[in-house]
Amino acid sequence: MSREFPVAEATAAASKRTNDARAARASRATALSDATRRLGEALGLRPRRAAAVSAAPDLAPEDRVTRLPARPPRTAGAPAALAAGAASVTPLPVRRQAPRYWTPLDEMAGNARRAQRGLGEAVRLLREGRHAFWPGLVGDLAPATGPEIPAGARFDARHFDCDAGGRDYRLYVPTLRAGAPRGLILMLHGCRQNPEDFALGTGMNDQAEAEGLILVYPRQTPCRNASSCWNWFRASDQARGAGEPAILAGMVRSVAEEFGVPAERCFVAGLSAGGAMAAVLAEAYPDVFAAAGVHSGVATGTASDVASAFAAMRGEVAPARGAAGGRRIVFHGVEDRTVHPANAGHLLPEDVQGARRRVGRTPGGRIYQRRTLTGADGRPGSELWLVEGAGHAWSGGHAGGSYTDPAGPDASAAMVRFFLAGA
């Protein structure tokens, strides 16, 4: 027995170590499987079996709701026409679960859910063909076919550099028959567009030729944004002195000095992402831009990243404060399914409820509303144009350009009239 005891003891010890190792592996496998399952559910790799509720231990879980596809609720101060169709929610039965504590995996799962929502939004826009305004989606760019240039006018290709960076741009110089130019307009194209396409689609060169205006068309490139959008939704590109606002304002200062155009006759206009950046410039550089034209855009301060940009585009976010930066003329299609028309009311520095309202009709029969405001000094204030039956496109544009609606009314002519009337 004395010879066998050490053997038995060793065998028992080895068996215990084996069992302990198996238990440890099983525990790790269970933890890994659970983590993988939860992360997979967050990524949407397979359906959830139960709704997980994240709550503090002393708080009851909140009711879960499903939001039905609908327009966002009416925003205070916005025109009634902009807020038709309030959003509705349908409560679902709540499955109560025991409270649990926060873990690092909860944060991972939350990030995954947010990423999944962003991806789902991009897929939806792709399916609907509405990705022209998506802040970072790769897509085919508009062809570089430009407008015809009349004899004596110029459509030069140039480049501008400053401490904040540089951009290429097109400069339209009309046939100046007498004296200096009457003004300068910075024209900001939308996503997946370029200066040549934007000049062709808006027909703004024709307006500049008739009124003696200098036009500056900056070019955004895929290396700066995958869809060649102006980065209106990034915090680093929303303030004075840095990023794209500094580049664009510096570009205008340079051209205005070259042609002797005073600051009170420098303006900015843009479509979609370009319209949103025009609003940024109007607020960040009121000493450079006397007025702004925003077509189908979004108000400054409603987004700080791609996720919040989608919410702003849907009209679900109102700016924390009213618009600033001088006079605005805003165009928006009532049937815009890319940028909700509720955004139009947020772009005006004045209370649109006090505006004079006039209903008009184009020669082709399209109905529009024009709301005009007067400043405290009696000079022309801002204007809001809501175009019935129009979508996400430049109103009154030429069919040869992208994102245009030739049925009108003519946004280019209205903007030029508005700019010069207040100069």
XYZ file of C-alpha atoms in Angstrom:
423
model
C 0.000 0.000 0.000
C 2.853 2.310 0.785
C 4.165 1.845 -2.743
C 0.764 2.549 -4.374
C -0.279 5.615 -2.333
C 1.966 8.130 -4.080
C 0.723 6.858 -7.423
C -2.904 7.199 -6.421
C -2.280 10.638 -4.978
C -0.555 11.766 -8.148
C -3.359 10.331 -10.255
C -5.958 12.182 -8.219
C -4.009 15.432 -8.454
C -3.634 15.045 -12.218
C -7.334 14.327 -12.574
C -8.156 17.440 -10.561
C -5.896 19.587 -12.734
C -7.527 18.159 -15.848
C -11.011 18.881 -14.547
C -10.002 22.399 -13.505
C -8.551 23.059 -16.955
C -11.697 21.772 -18.633
C -13.844 23.960 -16.409
C -11.718 27.012 -17.191
C -11.918 26.340 -20.930
C -15.659 25.844 -20.709
C -16.030 29.094 -18.798
C -13.968 30.994 -21.340
C -15.844 29.397 -24.227
C -19.174 30.300 -22.641
C -18.075 33.898 -22.115
C -16.724 34.163 -25.659
C -19.847 32.583 -27.110
C -22.032 34.959 -25.160
C -19.974 37.963 -26.229
C -19.975 36.821 -29.852
C -23.728 36.242 -29.767
C -24.447 39.659 -28.306
C -22.131 41.478 -30.679
C -23.541 39.527 -33.613
C -27.033 40.539 -32.605
C -25.922 44.160 -32.379
C -24.502 43.962 -35.890
C -27.701 42.386 -37.167
C -26.043 39.083 -38.149
C -28.999 37.204 -36.744
C -32.286 38.262 -35.148
C -32.563 38.939 -31.456
C -34.560 36.479 -29.409
C -35.498 39.078 -26.816
C -35.334 42.825 -26.586
C -32.507 43.894 -24.302
C -33.189 46.922 -22.146
C -30.246 48.938 -20.864
C -31.172 50.709 -17.657
C -29.676 51.716 -14.354
C -30.338 49.130 -11.555
C -32.787 51.445 -9.793
C -34.763 52.466 -12.877
C -37.585 50.618 -14.580
C -36.971 49.668 -18.239
C -38.453 52.103 -20.726
C -41.227 51.210 -23.157
C -40.037 50.284 -26.632
C -41.722 51.952 -29.612
C -41.522 51.517 -33.348
C -41.504 54.722 -35.406
C -43.581 54.482 -38.549
C -42.344 56.140 -41.768
C -43.767 59.647 -41.553
C -42.773 63.248 -41.777
C -41.340 64.774 -38.614
C -43.559 66.744 -36.230
C -44.223 70.405 -36.776
C -41.468 72.668 -35.512
C -42.395 75.846 -33.687
C -41.856 78.846 -35.899
C -41.872 76.874 -39.151
C -44.571 77.469 -41.760
C -47.559 75.175 -41.509
C -46.878 73.963 -45.049
C -43.493 72.721 -43.899
C -44.828 70.573 -41.108
C -47.666 68.647 -42.730
C -47.928 65.068 -41.590
C -46.883 64.762 -37.962
C -44.830 61.742 -36.997
C -46.677 58.981 -35.150
C -45.542 56.142 -32.914
C -47.204 52.851 -32.036
C -46.375 51.394 -28.598
C -45.500 47.711 -28.582
C -45.969 45.307 -25.672
C -43.057 45.619 -23.287
C -41.166 42.560 -22.195
C -39.877 43.331 -18.735
C -36.407 42.119 -17.915
C -34.391 42.163 -14.765
C -32.115 45.207 -14.410
C -28.475 44.622 -15.207
C -25.276 46.537 -14.803
C -23.362 48.260 -17.598
C -20.400 46.384 -19.049
C -17.795 47.371 -21.665
C -19.570 45.074 -24.109
C -22.659 47.285 -23.824
C -20.677 50.183 -25.248
C -19.381 47.975 -28.075
C -22.897 46.825 -28.868
C -24.182 50.403 -28.798
C -21.503 51.507 -31.229
C -22.333 48.568 -33.469
C -26.029 49.448 -33.451
C -25.257 53.037 -34.410
C -22.988 51.850 -37.222
C -25.688 49.464 -38.407
C -28.248 52.279 -38.515
C -25.890 54.422 -40.590
C -25.258 51.557 -42.998
C -28.967 50.816 -43.229
C -29.655 54.462 -44.044
C -27.043 54.416 -46.802
C -28.515 51.226 -48.284
C -32.003 52.739 -48.197
C -30.860 55.889 -49.983
C -29.054 53.815 -52.601
C -32.168 51.746 -53.264
C -34.278 54.879 -53.622
C -31.729 56.690 -55.764
C -31.556 59.532 -53.248
C -27.879 59.416 -52.294
C -26.889 62.726 -53.861
C -26.800 64.435 -50.471
C -25.182 61.625 -48.474
C -22.152 63.147 -46.750
C -19.627 60.425 -47.538
C -21.005 57.938 -50.034
C -18.935 57.024 -53.070
C -20.826 57.494 -56.321
C -20.460 58.493 -59.930
C -19.706 62.185 -60.302
C -21.501 64.428 -62.749
C -19.827 64.787 -66.146
C -17.580 67.815 -66.575
C -19.600 69.173 -69.499
C -19.714 72.918 -69.028
C -21.881 75.737 -70.337
C -21.277 77.654 -73.525
C -19.259 80.796 -72.931
C -20.228 83.907 -74.926
C -17.611 85.798 -76.889
C -15.698 88.170 -74.672
C -16.475 86.298 -71.441
C -14.111 83.936 -69.587
C -14.536 80.683 -67.673
C -11.036 80.269 -66.255
C -9.668 77.267 -64.344
C -7.783 78.444 -61.256
C -6.421 77.332 -57.897
C -6.425 79.037 -54.491
C -4.200 78.262 -51.492
C -4.143 79.573 -47.926
C -3.059 78.368 -44.483
C -6.268 76.319 -44.115
C -5.737 74.511 -47.431
C -6.558 74.957 -51.086
C -9.138 74.216 -53.765
C -9.423 74.464 -57.525
C -12.148 76.727 -58.837
C -13.737 78.081 -61.993
C -13.961 81.841 -62.430
C -16.630 83.318 -64.683
C -15.861 86.846 -65.860
C -18.686 88.342 -67.947
C -18.325 90.683 -70.862
C -17.999 93.906 -68.882
C -19.254 96.683 -71.105
C -18.609 99.565 -68.745
C -17.116 100.009 -65.295
C -16.437 97.453 -62.563
C -18.502 94.323 -61.840
C -21.747 94.883 -59.955
C -21.062 92.046 -57.559
C -19.580 88.595 -56.914
C -21.339 85.313 -56.109
C -19.639 82.227 -54.677
C -21.490 79.228 -56.169
C -21.247 75.969 -54.172
C -22.240 72.793 -56.004
C -23.960 69.820 -54.373
C -22.728 66.281 -53.818
C -21.551 64.382 -56.909
C -21.472 67.628 -58.866
C -18.645 69.841 -60.118
C -18.279 73.500 -61.153
C -18.883 72.865 -64.857
C -22.040 70.827 -64.250
C -23.312 73.295 -61.652
C -22.767 76.283 -63.932
C -24.626 74.493 -66.722
C -27.516 73.332 -64.530
C -28.179 76.594 -62.698
C -27.751 78.860 -65.716
C -26.169 81.380 -63.365
C -23.630 82.427 -66.005
C -26.500 83.852 -68.061
C -27.624 85.914 -65.079
C -24.060 87.082 -64.479
C -23.682 88.102 -68.110
C -26.881 90.130 -67.979
C -26.087 91.835 -64.653
C -22.291 92.144 -64.830
C -21.445 89.722 -61.997
C -18.290 87.752 -61.207
C -18.950 84.087 -60.369
C -16.639 81.800 -58.390
C -17.301 78.034 -58.596
C -15.075 76.088 -56.129
C -14.452 72.392 -56.740
C -14.777 69.785 -54.012
C -12.955 66.537 -54.803
C -13.374 62.882 -53.743
C -10.117 63.050 -51.808
C -11.781 65.607 -49.497
C -15.164 63.871 -49.437
C -16.062 60.571 -51.078
C -19.096 62.100 -52.801
C -17.480 65.495 -53.448
C -19.820 67.043 -50.864
C -18.848 70.134 -48.938
C -18.314 68.969 -45.363
C -21.034 71.113 -43.782
C -21.746 68.432 -41.155
C -18.260 68.316 -39.594
C -17.567 70.518 -36.572
C -14.098 71.294 -37.945
C -15.730 72.782 -41.072
C -18.408 74.890 -39.396
C -16.499 77.770 -37.824
C -14.488 80.808 -38.755
C -10.746 80.585 -39.237
C -10.295 76.925 -40.182
C -11.291 74.208 -42.611
C -13.424 74.723 -45.672
C -15.060 77.982 -44.471
C -11.629 79.624 -44.200
C -10.606 78.359 -47.650
C -13.803 79.535 -49.347
C -13.876 82.921 -47.616
C -10.219 83.456 -48.491
C -10.936 82.578 -52.102
C -13.708 85.191 -52.285
C -11.562 87.853 -50.627
C -8.804 87.205 -53.165
C -11.072 87.428 -56.220
C -12.995 90.418 -54.842
C -9.743 92.314 -54.318
C -8.579 91.425 -57.823
C -11.729 92.817 -59.453
C -12.473 95.631 -57.015
C -15.744 94.222 -55.640
C -16.672 95.631 -52.195
C -17.751 93.315 -49.365
C -21.335 94.598 -49.430
C -21.629 93.161 -52.952
C -20.199 89.689 -52.251
C -22.728 86.869 -51.918
C -22.844 83.079 -51.607
C -25.315 80.525 -52.973
C -25.430 76.745 -53.021
C -27.483 73.617 -53.598
C -27.970 70.805 -51.096
C -24.617 70.255 -49.344
C -23.471 73.445 -51.053
C -26.514 75.227 -49.650
C -25.704 73.982 -46.158
C -22.136 75.258 -46.539
C -23.487 78.588 -47.819
C -25.400 78.908 -44.540
C -22.205 78.113 -42.614
C -20.297 80.815 -44.501
C -23.039 83.400 -43.982
C -22.806 82.913 -40.213
C -19.032 82.493 -39.937
C -18.098 85.358 -42.287
C -20.768 88.096 -42.216
C -17.982 90.562 -43.057
C -17.313 88.722 -46.331
C -20.836 87.776 -47.485
C -23.639 90.332 -47.483
C -26.366 87.753 -48.212
C -26.808 84.052 -48.899
C -28.961 81.907 -51.173
C -29.691 78.407 -49.867
C -31.403 75.869 -52.115
C -32.533 72.589 -50.516
C -30.072 72.991 -47.656
C -29.769 72.494 -43.913
C -29.288 75.042 -41.134
C -25.939 75.511 -39.425
C -25.487 73.665 -36.141
C -27.955 70.847 -36.805
C -25.248 68.220 -37.377
C -21.752 67.390 -36.174
C -21.166 64.015 -37.850
C -22.671 61.688 -40.457
C -25.281 60.205 -38.100
C -26.623 63.599 -37.024
C -26.481 64.756 -40.653
C -29.071 62.111 -41.546
C -31.309 63.268 -38.702
C -30.991 66.879 -39.842
C -31.793 65.931 -43.429
C -34.948 64.187 -42.221
C -35.985 67.410 -40.479
C -35.768 65.851 -37.024
C -33.283 68.388 -35.632
C -33.810 72.096 -35.091
C -30.844 74.407 -34.480
C -30.295 75.494 -30.885
C -30.508 79.131 -31.954
C -31.907 81.106 -34.846
C -29.981 81.669 -38.046
C -27.525 84.562 -38.114
C -25.399 86.250 -40.722
C -27.628 88.614 -42.636
C -30.258 88.294 -45.338
C -31.212 84.936 -46.828
C -33.190 83.746 -49.797
C -34.229 80.124 -49.369
C -35.663 77.773 -52.005
C -37.051 74.333 -51.197
C -39.207 71.810 -53.028
C -42.252 70.717 -51.050
C -41.812 67.172 -52.406
C -38.113 66.961 -51.506
C -37.490 63.413 -50.235
C -33.779 63.917 -49.611
C -33.790 67.019 -47.388
C -37.090 67.554 -45.599
C -38.762 70.930 -46.305
C -38.961 71.647 -42.566
C -35.298 72.623 -42.826
C -36.216 75.676 -44.895
C -37.787 77.528 -41.982
C -34.686 76.978 -39.815
C -32.500 78.803 -42.340
C -34.109 82.223 -41.944
C -32.828 84.740 -39.378
C -36.303 86.258 -39.030
C -39.563 84.738 -37.817
C -41.202 83.493 -40.984
C -44.651 83.609 -39.376
C -44.623 87.379 -39.784
C -43.820 87.243 -43.489
C -45.998 88.502 -46.311
C -47.235 85.522 -48.278
C -47.947 85.430 -51.981
C -48.961 82.444 -54.076
C -47.711 82.413 -57.646
C -47.838 80.191 -60.694
C -45.190 79.630 -63.357
C -46.107 79.764 -67.074
C -46.089 75.967 -67.008
C -48.651 75.878 -64.207
C -46.447 75.096 -61.213
C -47.626 76.703 -57.969
C -45.238 78.205 -55.441
C -45.386 80.258 -52.264
C -43.144 83.263 -51.764
C -42.829 84.692 -48.265
C -41.008 87.988 -47.859
C -39.805 89.790 -44.759
C -38.666 93.354 -44.219
C -35.728 94.262 -42.007
C -35.955 96.617 -39.036
C -34.380 99.346 -41.178
C -37.080 98.992 -43.814
C -34.755 97.367 -46.330
C -35.668 94.059 -47.986
C -35.312 91.171 -45.556
C -35.219 87.447 -46.217
C -37.351 85.446 -48.652
C -38.667 81.888 -48.501
C -39.809 80.105 -51.654
C -41.718 76.816 -51.310
C -42.239 75.129 -54.667
C -45.155 72.710 -55.008
C -44.363 69.481 -56.836
C -40.601 70.088 -56.778
C -38.091 67.640 -55.346
C -34.396 67.834 -54.537
C -33.284 69.897 -57.530
C -32.395 73.450 -58.564
C -35.670 75.183 -59.396
C -35.807 76.544 -62.953
C -32.479 74.977 -63.881
C -31.366 73.706 -67.272
C -32.053 70.074 -68.123
C -28.460 69.597 -69.298
C -27.184 69.781 -65.715
C -27.694 67.339 -62.868
C -30.284 67.848 -60.103
C -32.285 70.481 -61.937
C -36.008 71.091 -62.340
C -36.703 73.203 -65.458
C -40.362 73.671 -64.475
C -39.332 76.570 -62.245
C -39.696 79.111 -60.815
C -36.224 80.406 -61.735
C -34.131 80.286 -58.549
C -31.064 81.830 -60.221
C -32.950 84.908 -61.408
C -34.667 85.292 -58.030
C -31.381 85.071 -56.134
C -29.624 87.640 -58.320
C -32.569 90.036 -57.961
C -32.568 89.497 -54.193
C -28.809 90.016 -53.841
C -28.686 93.232 -55.840
C -31.836 94.696 -54.265
C -30.193 94.768 -50.859
C -26.730 95.852 -51.978
